[in-house]
Short mmCIF file of C-alpha atoms in Angstrom, two decimals:
data_model
loop_
_atom_site.label_atom_id
_atom_site.label_comp_id
_atom_site.label_asym_id
_atom_site.label_seq_id
_atom_site.Cartn_x
_atom_site.Cartn_y
_atom_site.Cartn_z
CA MET A 230 107.71 99.83 145.68
CA THR A 231 110.23 97.82 143.11
CA GLN A 232 110.66 100.04 139.72
CA ILE A 233 109.90 98.47 136.63
CA ASP A 234 112.82 96.64 135.12
CA PRO A 235 112.71 98.05 131.24
CA ALA A 236 114.56 95.19 129.54
CA LYS A 237 112.67 92.55 131.36
CA LEU A 238 109.42 93.98 130.17
CA THR A 239 110.84 94.04 126.57
CA ALA A 240 111.31 90.50 126.69
CA ASP A 241 107.87 90.17 127.98
CA LEU A 242 106.52 91.85 124.67
CA ILE A 243 109.17 90.10 122.31
CA ARG A 244 107.24 86.56 123.37
CA CYS A 245 104.30 87.99 122.34
CA PRO A 246 103.81 87.16 118.58
CA SER A 247 102.36 90.18 117.86
CA VAL A 248 102.63 90.48 113.66
CA THR A 249 100.21 92.84 112.45
CA PRO A 250 97.24 92.62 113.38
CA GLU A 251 97.47 90.26 115.66
CA GLU A 252 97.46 91.33 119.15
CA GLY A 253 99.67 88.48 120.41
CA GLY A 254 98.83 89.37 124.29
CA ALA A 255 101.20 92.14 124.33
CA LEU A 256 98.40 94.82 125.00
CA GLN A 257 96.60 92.95 127.15
CA LEU A 258 99.98 92.36 129.34
CA LEU A 259 100.68 96.14 129.18
CA GLY A 260 96.55 97.07 130.15
CA ALA A 261 97.45 94.54 133.44
CA MET A 262 100.20 96.51 134.78
CA LEU A 263 98.73 99.49 134.00
CA GLU A 264 95.66 98.83 135.61
CA GLU A 265 97.69 97.75 138.61
CA ALA A 266 99.64 100.91 138.95
CA GLY A 267 96.35 103.20 139.02
CA PHE A 268 95.71 103.77 135.32
CA SER A 269 92.20 103.71 133.66
CA VAL A 270 92.49 101.52 130.94
CA GLN A 271 90.34 101.11 127.64
CA ARG A 272 90.81 99.52 124.49
CA ALA A 273 89.78 101.43 121.23
CA ASP A 274 89.77 98.14 118.68
CA LYS A 275 88.58 98.70 115.17
CA ALA A 276 87.94 96.25 112.78
CA GLU A 277 90.59 93.70 113.48
CA VAL A 278 93.12 96.09 115.08
CA SER A 279 93.68 96.03 118.66
CA ASN A 280 94.41 99.29 120.41
CA LEU A 281 95.01 100.56 124.29
CA VAL A 282 95.05 104.02 125.64
CA ALA A 283 95.51 104.42 129.29
CA ARG A 284 95.26 107.44 131.63
CA TRP A 285 96.37 108.38 135.13
CA GLY A 286 94.90 111.53 136.75
CA ASP A 287 92.25 114.08 136.15
CA LYS A 288 90.65 114.07 132.68
CA ALA A 289 90.17 117.62 132.71
CA HIS A 290 93.81 118.36 133.87
CA PRO A 291 95.43 120.90 131.47
CA LYS A 292 98.67 119.55 131.64
CA THR A 293 98.79 115.87 130.36
CA PHE A 294 101.88 113.97 128.82
CA GLY A 295 101.10 111.83 126.30
CA PHE A 296 103.37 108.88 124.72
CA ASN A 297 102.79 107.03 121.43
CA GLY A 298 103.87 103.60 120.25
CA HIS A 299 103.14 100.47 118.82
CA THR A 300 103.68 96.38 119.85
CA ASP A 301 102.79 95.42 116.80
CA VAL A 302 106.02 93.86 114.23
CA VAL A 303 106.75 93.07 110.91
CA PRO A 304 106.76 89.64 110.07
CA VAL A 305 109.97 87.46 110.53
CA GLY A 306 110.61 86.77 107.13
CA ASP A 307 112.93 83.18 106.56
CA GLU A 308 112.98 82.17 109.80
CA ALA A 309 115.58 79.65 108.92
CA ALA A 310 117.93 82.83 108.67
CA TRP A 311 117.55 83.61 112.30
CA THR A 312 120.39 82.34 114.76
CA VAL A 313 117.73 82.71 117.53
CA ASP A 314 114.18 82.33 117.86
CA PRO A 315 112.57 85.56 116.46
CA PHE A 316 110.03 85.58 119.77
CA GLY A 317 112.18 83.74 122.18
CA ALA A 318 113.68 87.13 123.67
CA GLU A 319 117.28 85.46 124.16
CA ILE A 320 120.09 87.84 125.86
CA LYS A 321 123.89 87.06 124.36
CA ASP A 322 126.37 89.47 125.68
CA GLY A 323 124.52 91.79 126.80
CA VAL A 324 122.01 92.34 123.63
CA LEU A 325 118.57 91.37 123.50
CA TYR A 326 117.43 89.48 120.19
CA GLY A 327 113.74 89.30 118.89
CA ARG A 328 111.41 90.78 116.68
CA GLY A 329 110.51 94.22 118.02
CA ALA A 330 113.35 94.30 119.90
CA THR A 331 114.03 97.77 118.33
CA ASP A 332 110.95 98.69 116.76
CA MET A 333 109.27 99.46 118.78
CA LYS A 334 108.58 97.09 121.77
CA SER A 335 111.73 98.12 123.79
CA GLY A 336 110.10 101.81 123.50
CA VAL A 337 106.95 100.91 124.63
CA ALA A 338 108.39 99.04 127.41
CA ALA A 339 110.58 102.25 128.45
CA PHE A 340 108.09 104.70 128.62
CA VAL A 341 105.48 102.65 130.43
CA ALA A 342 108.15 101.58 133.07
CA ALA A 343 109.05 105.47 133.57
CA ALA A 344 105.51 106.35 133.50
CA ILE A 345 104.40 103.65 136.36
CA ASP A 346 107.60 104.52 138.59
CA LEU A 347 106.76 108.55 138.39
CA VAL A 348 102.62 107.90 139.81
CA THR A 349 103.55 104.97 142.16
CA GLU A 350 106.64 106.64 143.89
CA THR A 351 106.07 110.54 143.28
CA PRO A 352 102.85 111.05 141.49
CA PRO A 353 102.76 114.18 139.70
CA ASP A 354 100.35 117.09 139.27
CA GLY A 355 99.04 116.59 136.21
CA ALA A 356 98.12 113.20 134.10
CA ILE A 357 99.79 110.84 131.72
CA LEU A 358 97.95 109.58 128.75
CA ILE A 359 99.85 106.27 127.10
CA THR A 360 98.26 104.76 123.80
CA VAL A 361 99.49 101.93 122.29
CA THR A 362 98.55 100.59 118.53
CA GLY A 363 98.72 97.39 117.08
CA ASP A 364 98.56 98.92 113.47
CA GLU A 365 101.31 100.59 112.71
CA GLU A 366 103.84 98.43 110.74
CA GLY A 367 100.29 97.49 108.61
CA PRO A 368 97.88 100.00 106.46
CA ALA A 369 97.76 102.09 109.80
CA LEU A 370 93.83 102.63 109.02
CA HIS A 371 92.70 101.53 112.79
CA GLY A 372 95.55 101.96 114.65
CA THR A 373 96.23 106.03 115.96
CA THR A 374 93.80 107.07 113.73
CA ALA A 375 91.17 104.82 115.88
CA ILE A 376 92.76 105.91 119.19
CA LEU A 377 92.48 109.64 118.43
CA GLU A 378 88.81 109.12 117.51
CA HIS A 379 88.47 107.06 120.83
CA MET A 380 89.93 110.36 122.34
CA GLU A 381 87.54 112.54 120.76
CA GLN A 382 84.48 110.61 122.03
CA GLU A 383 85.76 110.40 125.69
CA GLY A 384 86.88 113.81 125.99
CA GLU A 385 90.31 112.70 126.20
CA LYS A 386 93.36 115.13 125.71
CA MET A 387 96.96 115.40 125.33
CA SER A 388 98.84 118.63 125.76
CA VAL A 389 102.08 117.37 124.14
CA CYS A 390 103.06 113.60 122.94
CA LEU A 391 106.21 111.93 122.72
CA VAL A 392 106.34 109.10 119.84
CA GLY A 393 108.85 106.35 120.87
CA GLU A 394 109.92 105.21 117.65
CA PRO A 395 113.70 104.37 116.91
CA THR A 396 115.19 107.60 115.93
CA CYS A 397 118.65 107.32 116.34
CA PRO A 398 120.84 106.66 113.19
CA GLU A 399 124.42 105.64 114.95
CA THR A 400 124.74 106.69 118.74
CA MET A 401 121.83 106.38 121.16
CA GLY A 402 120.89 110.35 121.81
CA ASP A 403 122.24 111.64 118.57
CA MET A 404 118.58 112.44 116.67
CA ILE A 405 115.21 113.87 117.71
CA LYS A 406 112.75 114.11 115.22
CA ILE A 407 110.53 116.66 115.26
CA GLY A 408 108.54 116.64 111.86
CA ARG A 409 108.27 113.96 108.73
CA ARG A 410 108.00 114.16 105.36
CA GLY A 411 105.07 113.56 103.24
CA SER A 412 104.76 110.27 101.65
CA MET A 413 102.48 109.54 98.61
CA THR A 414 102.60 106.34 95.68
CA ALA A 415 101.11 107.22 92.25
CA TRP A 416 100.01 104.14 90.12
CA PHE A 417 99.45 104.19 86.52
CA THR A 418 97.92 102.12 83.92
CA PHE A 419 98.87 102.98 80.28
CA ARG A 420 96.23 101.27 77.53
CA GLY A 421 97.28 100.93 73.82
CA LYS A 422 96.48 98.06 71.80
CA GLN A 423 98.50 94.70 71.23
CA GLY A 424 100.04 94.03 67.66
CA HIS A 425 102.74 92.46 66.34
CA SER A 426 106.21 93.82 66.84
CA ALA A 427 106.99 93.70 62.84
CA TYR A 428 104.09 95.71 62.36
CA PRO A 429 104.51 98.37 64.96
CA HIS A 430 102.25 100.89 62.56
CA ARG A 431 99.13 98.30 62.90
CA ALA A 432 99.55 98.86 67.19
CA ARG A 433 99.85 101.31 69.40
CA ASN A 434 102.54 100.86 71.87
CA PRO A 435 102.02 102.02 75.87
CA LEU A 436 105.39 101.23 76.27
CA PRO A 437 107.23 104.43 74.98
CA ALA A 438 104.39 106.52 76.69
CA MET A 439 105.50 104.75 80.22
CA ALA A 440 109.02 105.48 79.76
CA LYS A 441 108.50 109.23 78.84
CA LEU A 442 106.41 109.69 81.88
CA MET A 443 108.18 108.14 84.37
CA ASP A 444 111.58 109.97 82.92
CA LEU A 445 109.50 113.55 83.25
CA MET A 446 109.07 112.70 86.90
CA ALA A 447 112.21 111.18 87.83
CA SER A 448 113.98 113.35 86.13
CA HIS A 449 112.37 116.45 87.63
CA GLN A 450 113.71 118.65 90.94
CA LEU A 451 110.57 119.18 93.01
CA ASP A 452 112.85 121.50 95.41
CA THR A 453 116.09 121.58 96.96
CA GLY A 454 115.04 121.65 100.60
CA THR A 455 113.26 124.10 103.18
CA ALA A 456 114.54 125.44 106.37
CA HIS A 457 113.73 122.04 108.09
CA PHE A 458 113.59 119.90 105.22
CA ASP A 459 115.71 117.77 102.90
CA ALA A 460 114.91 117.88 99.17
CA SER A 461 111.88 115.90 97.94
CA THR A 462 112.34 112.93 96.15
CA VAL A 463 110.32 111.31 93.61
CA ALA A 464 111.33 107.53 93.04
CA VAL A 465 110.01 105.21 90.32
CA VAL A 466 109.57 101.71 91.98
CA THR A 467 108.01 99.49 89.46
CA MET A 468 107.37 99.16 85.76
CA ASP A 469 105.81 96.24 84.50
CA THR A 470 104.38 94.62 81.12
CA GLY A 471 103.70 90.96 82.18
CA ASN A 472 105.07 90.65 78.18
CA ALA A 473 107.56 87.43 77.88
CA ALA A 474 106.94 87.61 74.02
CA THR A 475 109.68 89.52 72.15
CA ASN A 476 107.26 89.56 68.91
CA VAL A 477 104.47 91.22 70.47
CA ILE A 478 103.69 94.60 71.69
CA PRO A 479 101.50 94.67 74.17
CA ALA A 480 98.51 96.47 75.00
CA GLU A 481 98.69 97.49 78.65
CA CYS A 482 101.54 98.41 81.25
CA THR A 483 101.84 99.48 84.70
CA SER A 484 104.26 101.61 86.63
CA ALA A 485 104.60 103.67 89.80
CA VAL A 486 106.39 106.16 91.57
CA ASN A 487 106.78 106.74 95.57
CA ILE A 488 107.03 110.81 96.37
CA ARG A 489 108.75 111.87 99.53
CA PHE A 490 108.13 115.43 100.26
CA ASN A 491 108.69 118.22 102.09
CA ASP A 492 106.68 121.53 103.53
CA ALA A 493 106.90 123.11 100.16
CA HIS A 494 104.23 120.74 98.71
CA SER A 495 101.30 118.89 99.91
CA GLY A 496 99.76 115.85 98.38
CA GLU A 497 97.09 117.48 96.39
CA SER A 498 99.74 120.15 94.79
CA LEU A 499 101.54 116.82 93.74
CA THR A 500 98.49 115.13 92.20
CA GLU A 501 97.88 118.28 90.16
CA TRP A 502 101.61 118.33 89.06
CA MET A 503 101.25 114.33 87.78
CA GLN A 504 97.91 115.10 86.71
CA ASP A 505 99.65 117.56 84.14
CA LEU A 506 102.38 115.40 83.18
CA VAL A 507 100.03 112.25 82.28
CA GLN A 508 97.91 115.04 80.44
CA GLN A 509 100.86 116.27 78.35
CA VAL A 510 102.10 112.31 77.84
CA THR A 511 98.60 111.64 76.78
CA ASP A 512 98.76 114.65 74.16
CA GLU A 513 102.21 113.51 72.84
CA THR A 514 101.32 109.98 72.44
CA GLY A 515 97.46 109.04 72.15
CA ILE A 516 98.05 106.46 75.14
CA VAL A 517 95.49 106.81 77.67
CA ILE A 518 96.69 106.54 81.13
CA GLU A 519 94.76 106.07 84.31
CA MET A 520 95.92 107.17 87.75
CA ALA A 521 95.50 106.44 90.95
CA VAL A 522 97.07 107.88 94.24
CA LYS A 523 97.12 107.06 97.75
CA VAL A 524 98.67 110.21 100.53
CA SER A 525 99.97 107.92 103.25
CA GLY A 526 100.82 111.42 105.34
CA GLU A 527 101.14 114.93 104.44
CA SER A 528 104.67 116.40 105.95
CA PHE A 529 104.72 118.29 108.95
CA ILE A 530 106.80 119.93 111.62
CA THR A 531 106.47 120.80 115.17
CA PRO A 532 108.91 123.62 115.53
CA PRO A 533 111.86 123.79 118.02
CA GLY A 534 110.83 125.21 121.28
CA GLU A 535 109.68 124.45 124.51
CA LEU A 536 109.00 120.69 123.42
CA SER A 537 111.83 119.23 121.57
CA ASP A 538 114.06 121.44 124.56
CA LEU A 539 112.80 119.34 126.96
CA VAL A 540 113.29 116.23 125.04
CA SER A 541 116.86 117.53 124.34
CA ARG A 542 117.69 118.60 128.03
CA ALA A 543 116.77 114.77 129.09
CA VAL A 544 118.82 113.20 126.15
CA VAL A 545 121.79 115.36 127.20
CA ALA A 546 121.95 114.68 130.89
CA GLU A 547 121.25 110.67 130.13
CA THR A 548 123.37 109.94 127.41
CA GLY A 549 125.73 112.78 127.15
CA VAL A 550 125.25 113.22 123.56
CA THR A 551 123.51 116.11 121.94
CA PRO A 552 120.82 115.35 119.97
CA GLU A 553 120.11 116.77 116.13
CA LEU A 554 116.58 117.84 115.42
CA SER A 555 115.64 116.10 112.25
CA THR A 556 112.98 115.69 109.55
CA THR A 557 114.58 112.70 107.78
CA GLY A 558 113.62 109.42 107.44
CA GLY A 559 110.05 107.82 106.53
CA THR A 560 106.55 108.27 108.22
CA SER A 561 105.39 107.17 111.31
CA ASP A 562 102.14 107.76 113.41
CA ALA A 563 103.38 111.25 114.56
CA ARG A 564 101.82 112.11 111.03
CA PHE A 565 98.07 111.41 113.05
CA ILE A 566 99.09 113.07 116.39
CA LYS A 567 100.47 116.44 114.80
CA SER A 568 96.85 117.28 114.72
CA HIS A 569 95.81 116.79 117.88
CA CYS A 570 98.82 118.37 119.78
CA SER A 571 102.59 119.32 119.41
CA VAL A 572 104.50 116.06 118.51
CA VAL A 573 108.33 114.98 118.43
CA GLU A 574 110.16 111.82 118.74
CA PHE A 575 113.12 109.98 120.50
CA GLY A 576 113.77 106.53 120.63
CA LEU A 577 116.59 103.76 120.36
CA VAL A 578 119.36 103.07 117.49
CA GLY A 579 117.42 102.05 114.72
CA LYS A 580 119.99 100.17 112.46
CA THR A 581 118.51 96.64 112.96
CA MET A 582 114.88 96.95 112.74
CA HIS A 583 113.16 94.89 110.47
CA GLN A 584 116.01 92.70 110.01
CA VAL A 585 116.92 89.32 110.50
CA ASP A 586 118.15 89.07 113.84
CA GLU A 587 116.60 92.15 115.32
CA ASN A 588 118.47 93.46 118.61
CA VAL A 589 118.96 96.42 121.10
CA PRO A 590 121.72 96.31 123.89
CA VAL A 591 120.28 95.80 127.26
CA GLU A 592 121.79 99.04 128.05
CA GLN A 593 120.18 100.99 125.41
CA ILE A 594 116.71 100.02 126.82
CA HIS A 595 117.91 101.38 130.44
CA GLN A 596 118.99 104.81 128.87
CA LEU A 597 116.17 104.81 126.80
CA LYS A 598 113.93 104.40 130.36
CA ALA A 599 115.87 107.20 132.18
CA VAL A 600 115.58 109.64 129.38
CA TYR A 601 111.64 109.30 129.44
CA SER A 602 111.93 109.69 133.45
CA ARG A 603 113.88 112.58 133.19
CA VAL A 604 111.26 114.11 130.61
CA LEU A 605 108.44 113.56 132.83
CA LYS A 606 110.21 114.74 135.97
CA ASP A 607 110.86 117.99 134.62
CA TYR A 608 107.46 118.51 132.78
CA PHE A 609 105.84 118.28 135.70
CA ALA A 610 108.10 119.87 138.11
#
């Protein structure tokens, strides 16, 4: 049987305009390919989000290798700034262009191609489970979480999982993600009393309270890092009054911070820390402060061991590069999978993801398939 060309499959997926939460035909394309190769394909759609779960092999087999990825993409932005059709999948000088070329239709294409080739050429003693969501770039409320809910209902289980997100910062093969920092955002509303700026004693200005609280948070060192994580960070991301008049003290202002935290903290412990600071500033200023918090994901780590060693050996063999085991970067759907099984991430160089003229060298897509193919063969050896 002819092997699946991962670059061609990436191009076919790019031509599916799957901007979150639109499916765009991407999962239909993958589902048909996987069914033809002998996979049992189900949809785990929830709300307006489309999700796919495909299994090859016995559901009860204790050795099931899982892949996870997403076919949804971010909006193209200013289409006039693109030099190519964002959904045209044009190849120029060995480089494939299009929204999702890097993040992460190439990753999905590579692991689907590797899995189909393996089960059709040398069927393993084990099982493969492929999960693909259409809600990773959006709110992520009904994507991989819905897939895991569906798996639990159907008695599906992955022994280990490899997420195909772009992980390499500079060179193909230079980084594997073995964990991720936690992420949370807090929004603050400061309520005072409006008045004339010439008579500040008749008003209650919320702006100094906002400045004081934001300074306390931004200047505080949460930690200096842990064994596998860099130091946690607090970033003030917005401070707003909506006040255009220079002779008016506003009654209300708002601000927000984003915290990326390591395994020395939890969303709960950081919420308590912020609540203490809010109370401190309230006591000092008399300004009423309301706080709302959203924890996007807790920090997690898959300790270096069998899974990271398996992927590292494959990366070295296919790229000649020894990967760094890292927890840097933003969040990914691995934050949901970590509660199901051991999970690591490996994928392409991510320099152009989310950018105008997003692109990937065709050679890298073939290298990525080769890495995934070796991972599967070694896992089932």
